[in-house]
CSV table of C-alpha atoms in Angstrom, one decimal:
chain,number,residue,atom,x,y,z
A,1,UNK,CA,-30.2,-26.7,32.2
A,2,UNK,CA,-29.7,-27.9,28.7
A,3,UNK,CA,-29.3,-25.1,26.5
A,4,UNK,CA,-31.4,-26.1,23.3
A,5,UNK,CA,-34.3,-25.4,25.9
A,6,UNK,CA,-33.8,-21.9,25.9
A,7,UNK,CA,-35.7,-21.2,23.0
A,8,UNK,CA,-38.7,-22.8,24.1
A,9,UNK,CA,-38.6,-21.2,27.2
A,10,UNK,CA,-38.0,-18.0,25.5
A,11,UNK,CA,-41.2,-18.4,23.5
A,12,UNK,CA,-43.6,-19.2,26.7
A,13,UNK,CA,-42.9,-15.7,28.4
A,14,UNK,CA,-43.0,-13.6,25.3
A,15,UNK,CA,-46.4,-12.3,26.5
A,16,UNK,CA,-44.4,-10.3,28.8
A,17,UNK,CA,-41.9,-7.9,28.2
A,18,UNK,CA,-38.1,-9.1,28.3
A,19,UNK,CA,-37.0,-7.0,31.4
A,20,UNK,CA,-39.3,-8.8,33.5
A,21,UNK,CA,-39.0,-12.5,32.4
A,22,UNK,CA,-40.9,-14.7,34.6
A,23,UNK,CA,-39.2,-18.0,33.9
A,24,UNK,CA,-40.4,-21.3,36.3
A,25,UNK,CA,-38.1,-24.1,35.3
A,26,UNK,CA,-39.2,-27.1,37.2
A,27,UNK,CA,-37.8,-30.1,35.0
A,28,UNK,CA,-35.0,-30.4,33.5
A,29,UNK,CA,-35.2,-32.5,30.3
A,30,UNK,CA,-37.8,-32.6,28.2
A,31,UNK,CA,-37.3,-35.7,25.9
A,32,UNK,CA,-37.5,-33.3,22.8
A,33,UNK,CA,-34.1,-33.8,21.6
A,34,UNK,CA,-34.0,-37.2,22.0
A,35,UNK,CA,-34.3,-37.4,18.0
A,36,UNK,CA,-32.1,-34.2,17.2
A,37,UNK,CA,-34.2,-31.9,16.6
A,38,UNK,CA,-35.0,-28.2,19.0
A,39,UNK,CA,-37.1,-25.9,18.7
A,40,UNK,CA,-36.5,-22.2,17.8
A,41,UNK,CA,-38.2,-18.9,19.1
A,42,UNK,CA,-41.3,-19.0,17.2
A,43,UNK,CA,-41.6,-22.6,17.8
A,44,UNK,CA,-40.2,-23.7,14.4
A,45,UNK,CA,-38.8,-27.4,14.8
A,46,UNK,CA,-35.0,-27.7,13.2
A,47,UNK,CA,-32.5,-30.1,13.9
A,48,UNK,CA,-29.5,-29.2,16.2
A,49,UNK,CA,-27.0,-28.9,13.8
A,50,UNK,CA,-28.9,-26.3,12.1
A,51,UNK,CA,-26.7,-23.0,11.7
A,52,UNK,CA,-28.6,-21.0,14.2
A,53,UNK,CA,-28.3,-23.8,16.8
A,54,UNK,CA,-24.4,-24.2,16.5
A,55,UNK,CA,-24.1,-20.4,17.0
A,56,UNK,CA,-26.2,-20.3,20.2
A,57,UNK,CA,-24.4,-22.9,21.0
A,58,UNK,CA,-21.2,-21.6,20.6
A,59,UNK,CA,-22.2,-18.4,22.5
A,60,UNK,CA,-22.9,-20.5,25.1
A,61,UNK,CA,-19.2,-22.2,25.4
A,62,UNK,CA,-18.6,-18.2,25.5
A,63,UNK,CA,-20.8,-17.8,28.0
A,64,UNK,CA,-19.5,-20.2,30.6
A,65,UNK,CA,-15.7,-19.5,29.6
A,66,UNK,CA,-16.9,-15.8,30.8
A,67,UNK,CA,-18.1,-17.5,34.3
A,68,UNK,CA,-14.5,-18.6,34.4
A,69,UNK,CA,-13.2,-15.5,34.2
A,70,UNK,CA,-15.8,-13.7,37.0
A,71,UNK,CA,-14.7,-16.8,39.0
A,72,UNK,CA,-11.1,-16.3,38.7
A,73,UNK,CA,-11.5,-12.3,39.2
A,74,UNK,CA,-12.7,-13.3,42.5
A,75,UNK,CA,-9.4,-14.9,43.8
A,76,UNK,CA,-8.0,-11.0,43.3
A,77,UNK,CA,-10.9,-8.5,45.1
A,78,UNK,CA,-8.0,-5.7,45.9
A,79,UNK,CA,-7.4,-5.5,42.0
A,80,UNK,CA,-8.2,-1.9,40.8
A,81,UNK,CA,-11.3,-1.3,39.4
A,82,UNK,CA,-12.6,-4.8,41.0
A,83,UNK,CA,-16.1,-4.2,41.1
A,84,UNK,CA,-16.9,-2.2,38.3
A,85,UNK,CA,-14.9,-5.3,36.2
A,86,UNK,CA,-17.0,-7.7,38.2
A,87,UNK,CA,-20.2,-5.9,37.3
A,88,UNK,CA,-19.4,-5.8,33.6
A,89,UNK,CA,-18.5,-9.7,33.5
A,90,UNK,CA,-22.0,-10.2,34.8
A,91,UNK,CA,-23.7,-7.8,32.3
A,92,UNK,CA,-21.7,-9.4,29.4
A,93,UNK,CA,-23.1,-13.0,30.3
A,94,UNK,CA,-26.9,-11.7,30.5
A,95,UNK,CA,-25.8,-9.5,27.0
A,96,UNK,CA,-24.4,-12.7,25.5
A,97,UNK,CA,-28.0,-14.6,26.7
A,98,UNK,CA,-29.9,-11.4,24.3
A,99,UNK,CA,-27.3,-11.9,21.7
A,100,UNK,CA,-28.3,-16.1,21.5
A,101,UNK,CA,-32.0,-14.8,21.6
A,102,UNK,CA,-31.8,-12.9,18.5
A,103,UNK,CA,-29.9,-16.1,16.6
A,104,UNK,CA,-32.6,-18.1,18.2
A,105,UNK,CA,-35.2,-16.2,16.5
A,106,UNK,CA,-33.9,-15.9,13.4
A,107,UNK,CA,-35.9,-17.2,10.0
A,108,UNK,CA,-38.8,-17.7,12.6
A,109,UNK,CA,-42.3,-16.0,12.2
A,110,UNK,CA,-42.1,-14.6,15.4
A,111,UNK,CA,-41.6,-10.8,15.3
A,112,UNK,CA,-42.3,-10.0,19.0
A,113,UNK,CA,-40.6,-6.7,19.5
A,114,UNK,CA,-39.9,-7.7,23.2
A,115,UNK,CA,-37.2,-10.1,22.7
A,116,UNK,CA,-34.0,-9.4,23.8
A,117,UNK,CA,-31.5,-8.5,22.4
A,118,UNK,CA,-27.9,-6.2,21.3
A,119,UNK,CA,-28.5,-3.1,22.0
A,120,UNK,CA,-26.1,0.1,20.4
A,121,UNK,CA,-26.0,0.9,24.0
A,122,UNK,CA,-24.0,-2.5,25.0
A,123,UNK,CA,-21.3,-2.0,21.9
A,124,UNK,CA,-20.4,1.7,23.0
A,125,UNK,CA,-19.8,0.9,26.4
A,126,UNK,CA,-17.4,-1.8,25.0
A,127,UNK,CA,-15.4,0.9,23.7
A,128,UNK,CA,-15.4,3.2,26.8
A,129,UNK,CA,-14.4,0.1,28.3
A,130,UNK,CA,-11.7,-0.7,25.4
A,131,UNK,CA,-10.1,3.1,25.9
A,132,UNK,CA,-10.5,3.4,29.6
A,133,UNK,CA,-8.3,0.5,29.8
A,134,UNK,CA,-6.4,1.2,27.2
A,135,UNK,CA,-4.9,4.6,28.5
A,136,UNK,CA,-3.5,2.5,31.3
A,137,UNK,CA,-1.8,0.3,28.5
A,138,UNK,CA,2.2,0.9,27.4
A,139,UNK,CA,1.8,0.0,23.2
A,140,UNK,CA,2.5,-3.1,22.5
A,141,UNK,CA,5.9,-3.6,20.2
A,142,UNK,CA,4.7,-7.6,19.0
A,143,UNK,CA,1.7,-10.5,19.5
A,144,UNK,CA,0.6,-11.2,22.9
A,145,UNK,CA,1.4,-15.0,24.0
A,146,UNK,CA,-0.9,-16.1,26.1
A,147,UNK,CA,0.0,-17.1,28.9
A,148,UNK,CA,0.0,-15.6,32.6
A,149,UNK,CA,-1.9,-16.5,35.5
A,150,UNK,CA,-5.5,-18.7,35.5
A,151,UNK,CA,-7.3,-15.7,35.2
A,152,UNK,CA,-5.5,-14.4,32.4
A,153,UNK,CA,-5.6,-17.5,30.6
A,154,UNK,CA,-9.4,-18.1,30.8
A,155,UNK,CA,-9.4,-14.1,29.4
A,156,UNK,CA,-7.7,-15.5,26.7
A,157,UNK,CA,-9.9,-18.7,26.5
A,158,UNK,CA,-12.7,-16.5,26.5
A,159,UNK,CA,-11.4,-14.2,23.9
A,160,UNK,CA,-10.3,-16.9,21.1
A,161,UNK,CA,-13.9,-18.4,21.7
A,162,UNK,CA,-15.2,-15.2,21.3
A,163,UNK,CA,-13.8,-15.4,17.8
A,164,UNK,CA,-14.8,-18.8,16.9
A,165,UNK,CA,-18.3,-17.8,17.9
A,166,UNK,CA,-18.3,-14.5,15.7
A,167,UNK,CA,-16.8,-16.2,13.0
A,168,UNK,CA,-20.1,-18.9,13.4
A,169,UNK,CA,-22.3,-15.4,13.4
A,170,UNK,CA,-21.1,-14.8,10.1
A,171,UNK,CA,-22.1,-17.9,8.5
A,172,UNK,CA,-25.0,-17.4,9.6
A,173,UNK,CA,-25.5,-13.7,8.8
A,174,UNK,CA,-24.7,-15.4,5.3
A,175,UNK,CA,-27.8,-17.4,5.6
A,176,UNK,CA,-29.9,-14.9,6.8
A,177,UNK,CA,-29.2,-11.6,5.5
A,178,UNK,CA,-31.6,-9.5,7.3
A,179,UNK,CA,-30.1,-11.1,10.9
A,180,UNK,CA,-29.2,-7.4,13.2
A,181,UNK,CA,-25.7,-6.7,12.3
A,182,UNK,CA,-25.3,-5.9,16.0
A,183,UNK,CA,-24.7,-9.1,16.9
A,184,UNK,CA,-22.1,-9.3,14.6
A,185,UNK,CA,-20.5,-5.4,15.9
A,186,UNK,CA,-20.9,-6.8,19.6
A,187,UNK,CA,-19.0,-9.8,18.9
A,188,UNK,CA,-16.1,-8.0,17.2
A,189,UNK,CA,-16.1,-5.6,19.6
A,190,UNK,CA,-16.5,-8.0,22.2
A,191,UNK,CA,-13.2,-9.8,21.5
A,192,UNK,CA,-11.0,-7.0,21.7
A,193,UNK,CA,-12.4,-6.4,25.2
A,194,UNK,CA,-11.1,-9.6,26.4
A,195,UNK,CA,-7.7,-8.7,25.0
A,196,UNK,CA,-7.3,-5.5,26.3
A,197,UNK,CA,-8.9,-6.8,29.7
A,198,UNK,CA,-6.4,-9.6,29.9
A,199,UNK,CA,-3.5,-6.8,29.6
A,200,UNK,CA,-5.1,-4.8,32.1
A,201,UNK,CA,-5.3,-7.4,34.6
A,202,UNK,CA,-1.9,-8.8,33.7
A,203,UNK,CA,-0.4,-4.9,34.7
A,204,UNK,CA,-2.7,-4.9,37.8
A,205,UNK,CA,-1.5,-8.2,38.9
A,206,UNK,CA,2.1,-7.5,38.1
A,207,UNK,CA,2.3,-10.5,35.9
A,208,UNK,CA,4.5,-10.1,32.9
A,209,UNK,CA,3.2,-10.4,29.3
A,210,UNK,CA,5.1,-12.5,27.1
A,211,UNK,CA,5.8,-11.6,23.7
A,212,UNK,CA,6.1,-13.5,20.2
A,213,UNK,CA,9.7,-13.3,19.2
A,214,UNK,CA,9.9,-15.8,15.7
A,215,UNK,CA,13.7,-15.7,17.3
A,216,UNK,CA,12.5,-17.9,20.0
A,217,UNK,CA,12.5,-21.1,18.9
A,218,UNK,CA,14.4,-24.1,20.1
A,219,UNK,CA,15.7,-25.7,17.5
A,220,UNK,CA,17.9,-22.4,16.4
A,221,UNK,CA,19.3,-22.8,19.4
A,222,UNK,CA,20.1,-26.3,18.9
C-alpha cells in the first residue's frame, strides 16, 4: 500500500481514538498522486517532495529495513532473549508508524489530540533496552565495521537509515519549530539501539565484530 496514502487514511478514522483504528483498505491506488501532489493529516494538499513527505518517507525505508531485521531474527529462534527482541522489533515498526503520523500532521489545522504518536514512554524503554544490553557488552577499544552475518548487517542497514531519517527530522524541525521534539529524542535514541542490538546479537551468535584499524589498508602493505 503506497505510503503517501497514509495520511489520508489517517484522517478518515480520526473520529475514533488511535488505539482502536478501524482502517478498511479496499483499493489500492487512488489516482491522487498521479500529478505529485499528497495529502497531509488535515487534508492539506502539498506536493511529495514537500519536507514533511520526504521524512515520512524516509521513516518508512526505516520501517521496512526494520521488517528485515524481525525477518532475519527469525532464522535464529534459540538466540537469548528471542522473543522479548522479537516483540520489541514489532513495537518499534508500529512506534515508527506514530512517529510518521506526527510529521504527517505537521503545519496542518488538524489538532485532534488522538493521533498517534512518540510517547516518553517509547524513548525510556530504548534506554532500558540500550543498558540491559549493554551490561552484556565488553567496551569497545575502536569503530564497529559492519559487517557479520545478514542479520547483523540489516541491524546496521537499519541503523545508518535510522540516521539519515533523523537527520531529515531535523530539517524539518527547522521548518516547523513547534514539531514534538520527541520525534527527534526517539530517533536519536533509536539509532543507538540498533548499534548496541547488532553487538548483542553478534556476541549471541558468536560472530566476531570487526574493528576499524586505519593500519589496515592494502596499499601499505603493498
Amino acid at each position: 500500500f503506497a505510503r503517501t496514502n497514509y495520511s489520508k487514511l489517517v484522517y478518515l478514522i480520526l473520529k475514533k481514538k488511535y488505539k482502536e483504528p478501524n482502517l478498511n483498505i479496499s483499493k489500492v491506488y487512488t489516482k491522487v498522486g498521479d500529478k505529485g501532489t499528497t495529502y497531509l493529516i488535515g487534508n492539506e494538499k502539498v506536493p511529495k517532495n514537500d519536507l514533511r513527505v520526504e521524512s515520512y518517507g524516509q521513516i518508512d525505508e526505516l520501517n521496512v529495513l526494520i521488517g528485515h531485521c524481525f525477518s532475519h531474527l527469525k532464522s535464529f529462534p534459540k538466540i537469548e532473549n528471542y522473543s522479548y527482541i522479537s516483540k520489541r522489533l514489532i513495537s518499534i515498526q508500529n512506534e515508527l508508524f506514530n512517529l510518521g503520523t506526527v510529521l504527517a500532521s505537521l503545519g496542518t489545522s488538524n489538532t485532534n489530540d488522538n493521533l498517534p504518536k512518540i510517547e516518553n514512554d517509547d524513548i525510556t524503554l530504548l534506554e532500558k533496552d540500550i543498558d540491559d544490553m549493554n551490561d552484556a557488552l565488553d567496551p569497545l577499544k575502536s569503530f564497529v565495521l559492519p559487517g557479520g552475518n545478514n542479520l547483523t548487517l540489516y541491524i546496521h542497514s537499519a541503523r545508518v537509515m535510522c540516521r539519515k531519517s533523523e537527520r531529515s527530522v531535523v530539517s524539518v524541525l527547522n521548518k516547523y519549530p513547534t514539531m514534538d521534539i520527541s520525534v527527534l529524542k526517539y530517533l536519536n535514541r533509536l539509532s543507538d539501539y540498533l548499534f548496541v542490538l547488532g553487538r548483542f546479537i553478534s556476541l549471541k551468535l558468536d560472530v566476531a565484530e570487526n574493528l576499524w584499524d586505519p593500519n589496515n589498508i592494502s596499499s601499505k602493505n603493498i
